[in-house]
Structure formats: C-alpha cells, structure tokens
Coordinates of C-alpha atoms in Angstrom, one line a residue:
M139 CA 148.3 106.9 -162.8
A140 CA 151.8 106.7 -161.7
K141 CA 152.0 110.6 -161.7
M142 CA 149.3 110.6 -159.2
F143 CA 152.2 109.2 -156.7
D144 CA 155.0 111.2 -157.9
P145 CA 155.8 114.7 -156.1
I146 CA 154.8 117.6 -157.6
S147 CA 156.2 121.5 -156.9
F148 CA 154.6 124.5 -157.1
N149 CA 155.5 128.1 -155.5
G150 CA 158.1 126.7 -153.3
V151 CA 155.9 123.8 -152.2
T152 CA 156.8 120.2 -152.8
L153 CA 153.8 117.6 -152.1
K154 CA 155.0 113.9 -151.7
N155 CA 152.4 112.9 -154.2
R156 CA 149.0 114.3 -156.0
L157 CA 146.6 112.8 -153.3
A158 CA 144.7 115.5 -151.3
V159 CA 142.1 115.3 -148.8
A160 CA 139.0 117.6 -149.9
P161 CA 138.2 120.8 -147.6
M162 CA 135.0 119.4 -145.7
G163 CA 133.4 119.8 -142.7
T164 CA 134.4 117.7 -139.8
I165 CA 133.7 118.2 -136.1
H166 CA 135.1 121.3 -135.1
A167 CA 135.6 122.2 -131.6
E168 CA 132.6 124.7 -129.8
D169 CA 134.3 127.7 -130.5
G170 CA 135.2 126.8 -134.1
G171 CA 138.8 125.8 -133.5
V172 CA 140.4 122.6 -134.6
S173 CA 138.9 120.1 -132.2
P174 CA 140.8 116.6 -131.0
E175 CA 138.6 114.7 -133.1
Q176 CA 139.0 116.8 -136.4
R177 CA 143.0 116.5 -135.8
A178 CA 143.0 113.0 -135.2
Y179 CA 140.7 112.1 -138.4
L180 CA 142.9 114.6 -140.6
V181 CA 146.3 113.1 -139.0
E182 CA 144.8 109.6 -140.1
R183 CA 144.7 110.7 -143.3
A184 CA 148.4 111.9 -143.4
M185 CA 149.2 108.5 -141.9
G186 CA 147.5 106.9 -145.3
G187 CA 149.9 108.7 -147.2
F188 CA 148.0 111.9 -148.5
G189 CA 150.3 114.6 -149.3
L190 CA 148.1 117.4 -149.3
I191 CA 145.3 117.7 -146.3
Y192 CA 142.5 120.4 -145.9
P193 CA 140.4 120.8 -143.1
S194 CA 137.1 122.7 -143.6
A195 CA 137.2 126.3 -144.7
H196 CA 138.1 128.8 -142.0
T197 CA 136.1 132.0 -141.1
V198 CA 138.4 134.7 -140.2
T199 CA 135.8 136.4 -137.7
D200 CA 133.0 135.5 -135.4
E201 CA 131.4 139.2 -135.9
Y202 CA 128.8 137.9 -138.1
E203 CA 128.3 133.8 -137.2
E204 CA 128.6 131.4 -134.9
P205 CA 130.6 128.6 -134.9
R206 CA 127.9 126.1 -134.2
Y207 CA 126.4 127.2 -137.5
S208 CA 129.7 127.6 -139.5
G209 CA 132.9 125.5 -140.2
N210 CA 136.2 126.1 -138.4
F211 CA 137.3 129.8 -137.5
L212 CA 140.5 131.3 -137.4
C213 CA 140.4 134.8 -135.5
N214 CA 142.5 134.5 -132.3
E215 CA 145.3 132.8 -130.9
S216 CA 143.7 129.5 -129.4
H217 CA 142.3 128.6 -133.1
A218 CA 146.2 129.3 -134.3
E219 CA 147.6 127.4 -131.7
R220 CA 145.4 124.5 -132.5
I221 CA 146.3 124.8 -136.3
K222 CA 150.1 124.8 -135.1
L223 CA 149.4 121.4 -133.4
L224 CA 147.6 120.0 -136.7
A225 CA 150.4 121.5 -138.8
D226 CA 153.2 119.9 -136.9
E227 CA 151.5 116.4 -136.9
L228 CA 150.6 116.3 -140.4
H229 CA 154.2 117.4 -141.3
Q230 CA 155.7 114.4 -139.3
Y231 CA 154.1 112.3 -141.7
G232 CA 155.6 114.3 -144.9
S233 CA 151.7 115.9 -145.8
K234 CA 151.3 119.7 -146.1
L235 CA 148.7 121.7 -144.5
A236 CA 146.2 123.9 -146.7
I237 CA 143.6 126.4 -145.1
Q238 CA 140.8 128.2 -146.9
L239 CA 140.0 131.6 -145.3
S240 CA 136.7 132.9 -145.6
P241 CA 134.8 135.7 -144.6
G242 CA 132.0 133.7 -143.8
Y243 CA 128.9 131.8 -145.0
G244 CA 126.7 135.0 -145.8
R245 CA 123.6 134.4 -147.0
V246 CA 123.8 130.3 -146.6
N247 CA 124.6 130.5 -143.0
V248 CA 121.8 128.1 -141.1
G249 CA 122.1 130.2 -138.1
D250 CA 118.6 131.0 -136.5
P251 CA 117.4 134.8 -137.6
R252 CA 116.5 135.5 -134.1
T253 CA 120.2 135.2 -133.2
T254 CA 122.2 135.5 -135.8
V255 CA 123.4 138.2 -137.9
H256 CA 123.3 136.9 -141.5
A257 CA 125.5 139.6 -143.5
S258 CA 126.0 139.6 -147.1
A259 CA 127.2 141.7 -149.8
S260 CA 123.4 143.1 -150.5
E261 CA 120.2 143.1 -148.3
V262 CA 118.7 139.6 -150.2
P263 CA 117.0 136.8 -148.4
T264 CA 118.9 134.0 -146.7
F265 CA 119.0 130.7 -148.3
W266 CA 117.4 128.6 -145.1
H267 CA 115.2 130.8 -144.1
P268 CA 113.8 133.0 -147.2
D269 CA 111.5 135.3 -145.2
H270 CA 114.5 136.7 -143.3
K271 CA 116.8 139.6 -145.3
C272 CA 120.6 139.5 -144.8
K273 CA 122.3 142.9 -143.4
S274 CA 124.2 144.6 -146.4
L275 CA 127.6 145.0 -145.4
S276 CA 128.8 148.5 -145.3
V277 CA 132.2 149.7 -146.9
E278 CA 133.8 150.1 -143.7
E279 CA 132.4 146.5 -142.2
I280 CA 134.3 144.9 -145.7
H281 CA 137.3 146.9 -144.8
R282 CA 137.3 145.4 -141.5
L283 CA 136.6 141.8 -143.1
T284 CA 139.6 142.5 -145.2
E285 CA 141.8 143.2 -142.3
K286 CA 140.7 140.2 -140.4
A287 CA 141.5 137.8 -143.7
G288 CA 145.0 139.6 -143.4
K289 CA 145.4 138.6 -139.7
A290 CA 144.1 135.2 -140.1
A291 CA 146.6 134.6 -143.1
K292 CA 149.6 135.8 -140.7
M293 CA 148.2 133.5 -137.9
A294 CA 148.0 130.6 -140.2
K295 CA 151.5 131.3 -141.8
D296 CA 153.0 131.6 -138.4
A297 CA 151.1 128.2 -137.4
G298 CA 152.9 126.4 -140.3
V299 CA 150.0 126.1 -142.9
D300 CA 151.8 125.6 -146.4
I301 CA 149.2 126.6 -148.6
L302 CA 146.5 129.5 -148.1
E303 CA 143.4 129.7 -150.4
V304 CA 140.7 132.2 -150.9
H305 CA 137.4 130.4 -150.0
A306 CA 135.2 132.1 -152.8
Y307 CA 132.9 129.6 -154.1
G308 CA 129.7 128.0 -154.2
G309 CA 127.3 131.0 -152.8
Y310 CA 129.5 131.7 -149.8
M311 CA 130.2 135.1 -148.7
L312 CA 132.9 136.1 -150.8
D313 CA 131.0 134.8 -154.1
Q314 CA 127.9 137.0 -152.7
F315 CA 130.2 139.9 -153.5
I316 CA 131.1 138.2 -157.2
S317 CA 127.9 137.1 -158.8
K318 CA 125.3 139.6 -160.1
Q319 CA 122.6 137.3 -158.7
W320 CA 123.4 138.7 -155.0

C-alpha cells in the first residue's frame, strides 16, 4: 500500500504518487473544448491529491464528428488555450496532465445518421444505428487524420500536457483499423 503514495518516474515525467483519475467523459463545452465545469471537476481531483489526471479522450478533428456526440476535441487554438488553463491549474497542485488523442469514435459515434458522417476503416454498420453504414475512409483521409493528430500533439505539448497517449481501444476508430472484425 505504501507504494501507492510513493513518487514514480518514467520517460522524464515524475508523478508525486500513483493515484490517477482515469479518462472519462465529463461535461465539455459545446465546441468540444474543456469547459469551466470540467476544469473545476478535474482541479478538485488535483486538490484532493491525485498525481495523474486524464480528461476524456480528445478527438483531433471535427471533420467527421460533432462535439455533442463525442468527448473532448483538440483541433484548434481555442481548445489548446483551455487545455493550457487546465494544465496550469493542475500543475499548481503538483498533478500531471495526460491526454489521449483520438482520430474519433468511428462506428460507435452516437450521432444521427442524417446529420453525422460515420467514418471508419471500412463500410461496416454503425453500432447505434445498425441499418446505417459507415463511410470507409480513403488513404488520403487517413493521411489527413494522421496530420491532424500530429498538430493536436504539438498543441497539447505547447499547452503543457505532460503525457500523451494514443486512444486505440474498445471499438473506437483506431481500434477499427486494428481489429479484423471491422
């Protein structure tokens, strides 16, 4: 049990302890940026002593998804400015900020098929609307997503994010490229 409260270092980052707030969706702003309410919630966790704090995954483009159907977004300077505010506040309490970057939800996006482009690795049914097929991304679109991920990573680093992860699990878009099922 004592190790849980001991510092740990890896890849040049030292956490004050091994307590982490797992990435989860909380109330984000209408444009997908970190909202004041979300920031306040996460800062409370830092004040409570957590060493590592994750907000929800951040989608790197709004080309295929709308914030109202997704988690956070990191695809413009306004999003980056609000991440900087969050990072600065968390750092005041000795906490580190980790962000997962995601190309999107793909087939698990809950958006209405009449107004949402459900994009995926292939033309598969969407999870929430099984009668609707996803748009298969072209090689050019995949390259564009990769570029946007790189830009989002730079914005995150410049905003003071301590750890970046690639969000690639649980049936979300990147997992749809990894699994033969999709």
